[in-house]
Amino acid sequence: MPQLKSRKIAILGYRSVGKSSLTIQFVEGQFVDAYDPTIENTFTKMISVNGQDYHLQLVDTAGQDEYSIFPQTYSIDINGYILIYSVTSHKSFEVVKVIHEKLLDMVGNIQVPIMLVGNKKDLHMERVISCEEGKALAESWNAAFMESSAKENQTAVEVFKRTIVEMEKMEGGAPQGRTSCSVM
């Protein structure tokens, strides 16, 4: 019987990109439309990936902007990061690049598992960031990439499972996943 593994994931991104919505959709299976801006919340969830059970601790952070100080707590005991932008916001896409830079400054030159997520893909008419742009950014970081819609619960679970796969890959565990773009 494999040992239960504990993993801690920080969810980072600009305000109102859907960090809490995606996290709550994953943890509770529901979409929260109106949500007070997060100060910081921690959620826990048990999940099984590739036959291995994980106890996840998810740190849902307050929205950052390009001037936010990157708190050191976001680099301590964190096993992986989910960086989220909204496909409907150029600003959130620019800010996610700054957050990534600050994250690397904080953790130093070690490889950290990062999952870049373009959220709100259900808002077709408002889309300003293409799937290809998101994918190219993720590739430049050597990170995994997915688009999601917390509202339609299309990929909330997959985002977190994929993040676990990325963490295991860096620890020498799991097989490589594939990056895919799909526009519904």
PDB file of C-alpha atoms in Angstrom:
ATOM      1  CA  MET A   1       0.000   0.000   0.000  1.00  0.00           C
ATOM      2  CA  PRO A   2       1.595   3.321  -1.040  1.00  0.00           C
ATOM      3  CA  GLN A   3       2.188   5.889   1.663  1.00  0.00           C
ATOM      4  CA  LEU A   4      -0.131   8.925   1.762  1.00  0.00           C
ATOM      5  CA  LYS A   5       1.783  11.948   0.452  1.00  0.00           C
ATOM      6  CA  SER A   6       1.189  15.471   1.684  1.00  0.00           C
ATOM      7  CA  ARG A   7       1.641  18.289  -0.796  1.00  0.00           C
ATOM      8  CA  LYS A   8       1.211  22.024  -0.466  1.00  0.00           C
ATOM      9  CA  ILE A   9       0.254  24.115  -3.496  1.00  0.00           C
ATOM     10  CA  ALA A  10       0.105  27.908  -3.668  1.00  0.00           C
ATOM     11  CA  ILE A  11      -2.369  29.514  -6.065  1.00  0.00           C
ATOM     12  CA  LEU A  12      -1.144  32.897  -7.281  1.00  0.00           C
ATOM     13  CA  GLY A  13      -2.394  35.522  -9.710  1.00  0.00           C
ATOM     14  CA  TYR A  14      -3.850  38.974 -10.243  1.00  0.00           C
ATOM     15  CA  ARG A  15      -7.099  39.892  -8.480  1.00  0.00           C
ATOM     16  CA  SER A  16     -10.381  38.596  -9.926  1.00  0.00           C
ATOM     17  CA  VAL A  17      -8.815  35.991 -12.227  1.00  0.00           C
ATOM     18  CA  GLY A  18     -10.678  33.155 -10.486  1.00  0.00           C
ATOM     19  CA  LYS A  19      -8.117  31.743  -8.024  1.00  0.00           C
ATOM     20  CA  SER A  20     -10.735  31.169  -5.327  1.00  0.00           C
ATOM     21  CA  SER A  21     -13.425  30.071  -7.794  1.00  0.00           C
ATOM     22  CA  LEU A  22     -11.140  27.431  -9.289  1.00  0.00           C
ATOM     23  CA  THR A  23      -9.981  26.249  -5.855  1.00  0.00           C
ATOM     24  CA  ILE A  24     -13.516  26.039  -4.439  1.00  0.00           C
ATOM     25  CA  GLN A  25     -14.740  24.299  -7.589  1.00  0.00           C
ATOM     26  CA  PHE A  26     -11.998  21.691  -7.074  1.00  0.00           C
ATOM     27  CA  VAL A  27     -12.457  21.287  -3.312  1.00  0.00           C
ATOM     28  CA  GLU A  28     -16.245  21.556  -3.015  1.00  0.00           C
ATOM     29  CA  GLY A  29     -17.478  20.969  -6.553  1.00  0.00           C
ATOM     30  CA  GLN A  30     -19.392  24.228  -6.764  1.00  0.00           C
ATOM     31  CA  PHE A  31     -19.005  27.558  -8.521  1.00  0.00           C
ATOM     32  CA  VAL A  32     -19.057  30.577  -6.264  1.00  0.00           C
ATOM     33  CA  ASP A  33     -20.113  33.544  -8.346  1.00  0.00           C
ATOM     34  CA  ALA A  34     -19.864  36.311  -5.757  1.00  0.00           C
ATOM     35  CA  TYR A  35     -16.839  35.990  -3.553  1.00  0.00           C
ATOM     36  CA  ASP A  36     -15.243  38.513  -1.243  1.00  0.00           C
ATOM     37  CA  PRO A  37     -11.665  39.248  -2.240  1.00  0.00           C
ATOM     38  CA  THR A  38      -9.485  36.718  -0.526  1.00  0.00           C
ATOM     39  CA  ILE A  39      -7.060  37.708   2.152  1.00  0.00           C
ATOM     40  CA  GLU A  40      -5.669  34.212   2.222  1.00  0.00           C
ATOM     41  CA  ASN A  41      -7.425  30.901   2.661  1.00  0.00           C
ATOM     42  CA  THR A  42      -6.155  27.386   3.046  1.00  0.00           C
ATOM     43  CA  PHE A  43      -8.194  24.450   1.804  1.00  0.00           C
ATOM     44  CA  THR A  44      -7.446  20.764   2.181  1.00  0.00           C
ATOM     45  CA  LYS A  45      -8.509  17.906  -0.062  1.00  0.00           C
ATOM     46  CA  MET A  46      -7.685  14.249  -0.478  1.00  0.00           C
ATOM     47  CA  ILE A  47      -7.136  13.124  -4.061  1.00  0.00           C
ATOM     48  CA  SER A  48      -5.779  10.061  -5.790  1.00  0.00           C
ATOM     49  CA  VAL A  49      -3.508  10.483  -8.806  1.00  0.00           C
ATOM     50  CA  ASN A  50      -2.059   7.497 -10.664  1.00  0.00           C
ATOM     51  CA  GLY A  51      -2.917   5.216  -7.736  1.00  0.00           C
ATOM     52  CA  GLN A  52      -1.162   7.433  -5.192  1.00  0.00           C
ATOM     53  CA  ASP A  53      -3.198   9.176  -2.493  1.00  0.00           C
ATOM     54  CA  TYR A  54      -2.394  12.794  -1.698  1.00  0.00           C
ATOM     55  CA  HIS A  55      -3.414  15.072   1.117  1.00  0.00           C
ATOM     56  CA  LEU A  56      -3.382  18.490  -0.513  1.00  0.00           C
ATOM     57  CA  GLN A  57      -3.085  21.767   1.282  1.00  0.00           C
ATOM     58  CA  LEU A  58      -4.077  24.577  -1.066  1.00  0.00           C
ATOM     59  CA  VAL A  59      -3.025  28.117  -0.236  1.00  0.00           C
ATOM     60  CA  ASP A  60      -5.479  30.430  -1.999  1.00  0.00           C
ATOM     61  CA  THR A  61      -3.599  33.720  -1.924  1.00  0.00           C
ATOM     62  CA  ALA A  62      -4.828  37.283  -2.072  1.00  0.00           C
ATOM     63  CA  GLY A  63      -4.672  38.754  -5.570  1.00  0.00           C
ATOM     64  CA  GLN A  64      -1.281  40.188  -6.383  1.00  0.00           C
ATOM     65  CA  ASP A  65      -0.403  43.067  -8.633  1.00  0.00           C
ATOM     66  CA  GLU A  66       2.942  44.022 -10.111  1.00  0.00           C
ATOM     67  CA  TYR A  67       3.805  46.059  -6.993  1.00  0.00           C
ATOM     68  CA  SER A  68       2.941  43.409  -4.425  1.00  0.00           C
ATOM     69  CA  ILE A  69       5.745  42.189  -2.248  1.00  0.00           C
ATOM     70  CA  PHE A  70       6.073  38.452  -2.725  1.00  0.00           C
ATOM     71  CA  PRO A  71       5.608  37.065   0.802  1.00  0.00           C
ATOM     72  CA  GLN A  72       8.329  34.673   1.854  1.00  0.00           C
ATOM     73  CA  THR A  73       5.645  32.361   3.244  1.00  0.00           C
ATOM     74  CA  TYR A  74       4.730  31.577  -0.373  1.00  0.00           C
ATOM     75  CA  SER A  75       8.095  29.923  -0.834  1.00  0.00           C
ATOM     76  CA  ILE A  76       8.341  27.910   2.393  1.00  0.00           C
ATOM     77  CA  ASP A  77       7.173  24.294   2.312  1.00  0.00           C
ATOM     78  CA  ILE A  78       5.385  24.820  -0.992  1.00  0.00           C
ATOM     79  CA  ASN A  79       5.668  21.861  -3.358  1.00  0.00           C
ATOM     80  CA  GLY A  80       4.138  23.470  -6.421  1.00  0.00           C
ATOM     81  CA  TYR A  81       2.540  26.612  -7.786  1.00  0.00           C
ATOM     82  CA  ILE A  82      -0.506  27.330  -9.875  1.00  0.00           C
ATOM     83  CA  LEU A  83      -0.218  30.724 -11.562  1.00  0.00           C
ATOM     84  CA  ILE A  84      -3.546  31.930 -12.906  1.00  0.00           C
ATOM     85  CA  TYR A  85      -4.441  34.678 -15.338  1.00  0.00           C
ATOM     86  CA  SER A  86      -7.763  35.445 -17.001  1.00  0.00           C
ATOM     87  CA  VAL A  87      -8.004  34.944 -20.762  1.00  0.00           C
ATOM     88  CA  THR A  88     -10.156  38.105 -20.716  1.00  0.00           C
ATOM     89  CA  SER A  89      -7.476  40.360 -19.210  1.00  0.00           C
ATOM     90  CA  HIS A  90      -4.174  41.587 -20.679  1.00  0.00           C
ATOM     91  CA  LYS A  91      -3.360  43.084 -17.280  1.00  0.00           C
ATOM     92  CA  SER A  92      -3.649  39.716 -15.500  1.00  0.00           C
ATOM     93  CA  PHE A  93      -1.420  38.133 -18.173  1.00  0.00           C
ATOM     94  CA  GLU A  94       1.254  40.809 -17.644  1.00  0.00           C
ATOM     95  CA  VAL A  95       0.973  40.541 -13.855  1.00  0.00           C
ATOM     96  CA  VAL A  96       1.366  36.735 -13.921  1.00  0.00           C
ATOM     97  CA  LYS A  97       4.768  37.262 -15.624  1.00  0.00           C
ATOM     98  CA  VAL A  98       5.850  39.604 -12.801  1.00  0.00           C
ATOM     99  CA  ILE A  99       4.619  37.128 -10.173  1.00  0.00           C
ATOM    100  CA  HIS A 100       6.632  34.370 -11.882  1.00  0.00           C
ATOM    101  CA  GLU A 101       9.747  36.575 -11.822  1.00  0.00           C
ATOM    102  CA  LYS A 102       9.282  37.357  -8.125  1.00  0.00           C
ATOM    103  CA  LEU A 103       8.677  33.678  -7.403  1.00  0.00           C
ATOM    104  CA  LEU A 104      11.967  32.732  -9.072  1.00  0.00           C
ATOM    105  CA  ASP A 105      13.783  35.501  -7.167  1.00  0.00           C
ATOM    106  CA  MET A 106      12.378  34.097  -3.939  1.00  0.00           C
ATOM    107  CA  VAL A 107      13.080  30.393  -4.492  1.00  0.00           C
ATOM    108  CA  GLY A 108      16.432  30.908  -6.179  1.00  0.00           C
ATOM    109  CA  ASN A 109      17.605  28.793  -9.068  1.00  0.00           C
ATOM    110  CA  ILE A 110      15.943  25.553  -8.035  1.00  0.00           C
ATOM    111  CA  GLN A 111      13.371  24.069 -10.390  1.00  0.00           C
ATOM    112  CA  VAL A 112       9.889  24.499  -8.962  1.00  0.00           C
ATOM    113  CA  PRO A 113       6.821  22.809 -10.406  1.00  0.00           C
ATOM    114  CA  ILE A 114       4.660  25.522 -11.955  1.00  0.00           C
ATOM    115  CA  MET A 115       1.318  25.192 -13.682  1.00  0.00           C
ATOM    116  CA  LEU A 116       0.176  28.186 -15.738  1.00  0.00           C
ATOM    117  CA  VAL A 117      -3.598  28.398 -16.041  1.00  0.00           C
ATOM    118  CA  GLY A 118      -5.612  30.625 -18.350  1.00  0.00           C
ATOM    119  CA  ASN A 119      -8.962  30.830 -16.562  1.00  0.00           C
ATOM    120  CA  LYS A 120     -12.401  32.008 -17.750  1.00  0.00           C
ATOM    121  CA  LYS A 121     -12.174  30.238 -21.094  1.00  0.00           C
ATOM    122  CA  ASP A 122     -15.981  30.097 -21.131  1.00  0.00           C
ATOM    123  CA  LEU A 123     -16.055  33.872 -21.818  1.00  0.00           C
ATOM    124  CA  HIS A 124     -15.425  33.498 -25.572  1.00  0.00           C
ATOM    125  CA  MET A 125     -16.581  36.991 -26.541  1.00  0.00           C
ATOM    126  CA  GLU A 126     -14.297  38.691 -24.037  1.00  0.00           C
ATOM    127  CA  ARG A 127     -11.171  36.634 -24.753  1.00  0.00           C
ATOM    128  CA  VAL A 128      -8.050  38.743 -25.393  1.00  0.00           C
ATOM    129  CA  ILE A 129      -5.285  36.202 -24.648  1.00  0.00           C
ATOM    130  CA  SER A 130      -5.109  33.270 -27.066  1.00  0.00           C
ATOM    131  CA  CYS A 131      -4.435  29.727 -25.959  1.00  0.00           C
ATOM    132  CA  GLU A 132      -1.223  29.876 -28.040  1.00  0.00           C
ATOM    133  CA  GLU A 133       0.020  32.934 -26.110  1.00  0.00           C
ATOM    134  CA  GLY A 134      -0.535  31.151 -22.809  1.00  0.00           C
ATOM    135  CA  LYS A 135       1.129  27.993 -24.078  1.00  0.00           C
ATOM    136  CA  ALA A 136       4.134  29.958 -25.375  1.00  0.00           C
ATOM    137  CA  LEU A 137       4.560  31.705 -22.019  1.00  0.00           C
ATOM    138  CA  ALA A 138       4.394  28.393 -20.154  1.00  0.00           C
ATOM    139  CA  GLU A 139       6.951  26.860 -22.526  1.00  0.00           C
ATOM    140  CA  SER A 140       9.304  29.794 -21.966  1.00  0.00           C
ATOM    141  CA  TRP A 141       9.096  29.021 -18.224  1.00  0.00           C
ATOM    142  CA  ASN A 142       9.368  25.264 -18.756  1.00  0.00           C
ATOM    143  CA  ALA A 143       5.984  25.013 -17.026  1.00  0.00           C
ATOM    144  CA  ALA A 144       2.820  23.034 -17.669  1.00  0.00           C
ATOM    145  CA  PHE A 145      -0.172  24.842 -19.183  1.00  0.00           C
ATOM    146  CA  MET A 146      -3.930  24.465 -19.284  1.00  0.00           C
ATOM    147  CA  GLU A 147      -6.932  26.636 -19.855  1.00  0.00           C
ATOM    148  CA  SER A 148      -9.907  26.277 -17.549  1.00  0.00           C
ATOM    149  CA  SER A 149     -13.302  27.551 -16.633  1.00  0.00           C
ATOM    150  CA  ALA A 150     -14.098  27.462 -12.930  1.00  0.00           C
ATOM    151  CA  LYS A 151     -17.683  28.352 -13.816  1.00  0.00           C
ATOM    152  CA  GLU A 152     -18.229  25.404 -16.135  1.00  0.00           C
ATOM    153  CA  ASN A 153     -16.069  23.092 -14.018  1.00  0.00           C
ATOM    154  CA  GLN A 154     -14.324  21.997 -17.196  1.00  0.00           C
ATOM    155  CA  THR A 155     -10.881  21.458 -15.829  1.00  0.00           C
ATOM    156  CA  ALA A 156     -10.728  22.346 -12.129  1.00  0.00           C
ATOM    157  CA  VAL A 157      -9.819  18.795 -11.101  1.00  0.00           C
ATOM    158  CA  GLU A 158      -7.436  18.351 -14.045  1.00  0.00           C
ATOM    159  CA  VAL A 159      -5.546  21.539 -13.125  1.00  0.00           C
ATOM    160  CA  PHE A 160      -4.742  20.204  -9.665  1.00  0.00           C
ATOM    161  CA  LYS A 161      -4.048  16.654 -10.828  1.00  0.00           C
ATOM    162  CA  ARG A 162      -1.700  17.961 -13.496  1.00  0.00           C
ATOM    163  CA  THR A 163       0.091  20.073 -10.892  1.00  0.00           C
ATOM    164  CA  ILE A 164       0.648  16.936  -8.797  1.00  0.00           C
ATOM    165  CA  VAL A 165       2.007  15.116 -11.867  1.00  0.00           C
ATOM    166  CA  GLU A 166       4.409  18.029 -12.464  1.00  0.00           C
ATOM    167  CA  MET A 167       5.576  17.905  -8.830  1.00  0.00           C
ATOM    168  CA  GLU A 168       6.159  14.159  -9.017  1.00  0.00           C
ATOM    169  CA  LYS A 169       7.999  14.546 -12.325  1.00  0.00           C
ATOM    170  CA  MET A 170      10.454  16.963 -10.725  1.00  0.00           C
ATOM    171  CA  GLU A 171      10.874  14.603  -7.793  1.00  0.00           C
ATOM    172  CA  GLY A 172      11.642  11.832 -10.278  1.00  0.00           C
ATOM    173  CA  GLY A 173       8.258  10.121 -10.018  1.00  0.00           C
ATOM    174  CA  ALA A 174       5.506  10.298 -12.594  1.00  0.00           C
ATOM    175  CA  PRO A 175       5.499  10.111 -16.384  1.00  0.00           C
ATOM    176  CA  GLN A 176       5.381  13.223 -18.575  1.00  0.00           C
ATOM    177  CA  GLY A 177       1.992  14.793 -19.204  1.00  0.00           C
ATOM    178  CA  ARG A 178       0.995  16.515 -22.430  1.00  0.00           C
ATOM    179  CA  THR A 179       0.168  20.163 -22.899  1.00  0.00           C
ATOM    180  CA  SER A 180      -3.019  20.695 -24.792  1.00  0.00           C
ATOM    181  CA  CYS A 181      -5.008  23.624 -26.105  1.00  0.00           C
ATOM    182  CA  SER A 182      -8.665  23.102 -26.694  1.00  0.00           C
ATOM    183  CA  VAL A 183     -11.072  25.831 -27.548  1.00  0.00           C
ATOM    184  CA  MET A 184     -14.666  24.841 -26.897  1.00  0.00           C
TER     185      MET A 184
END
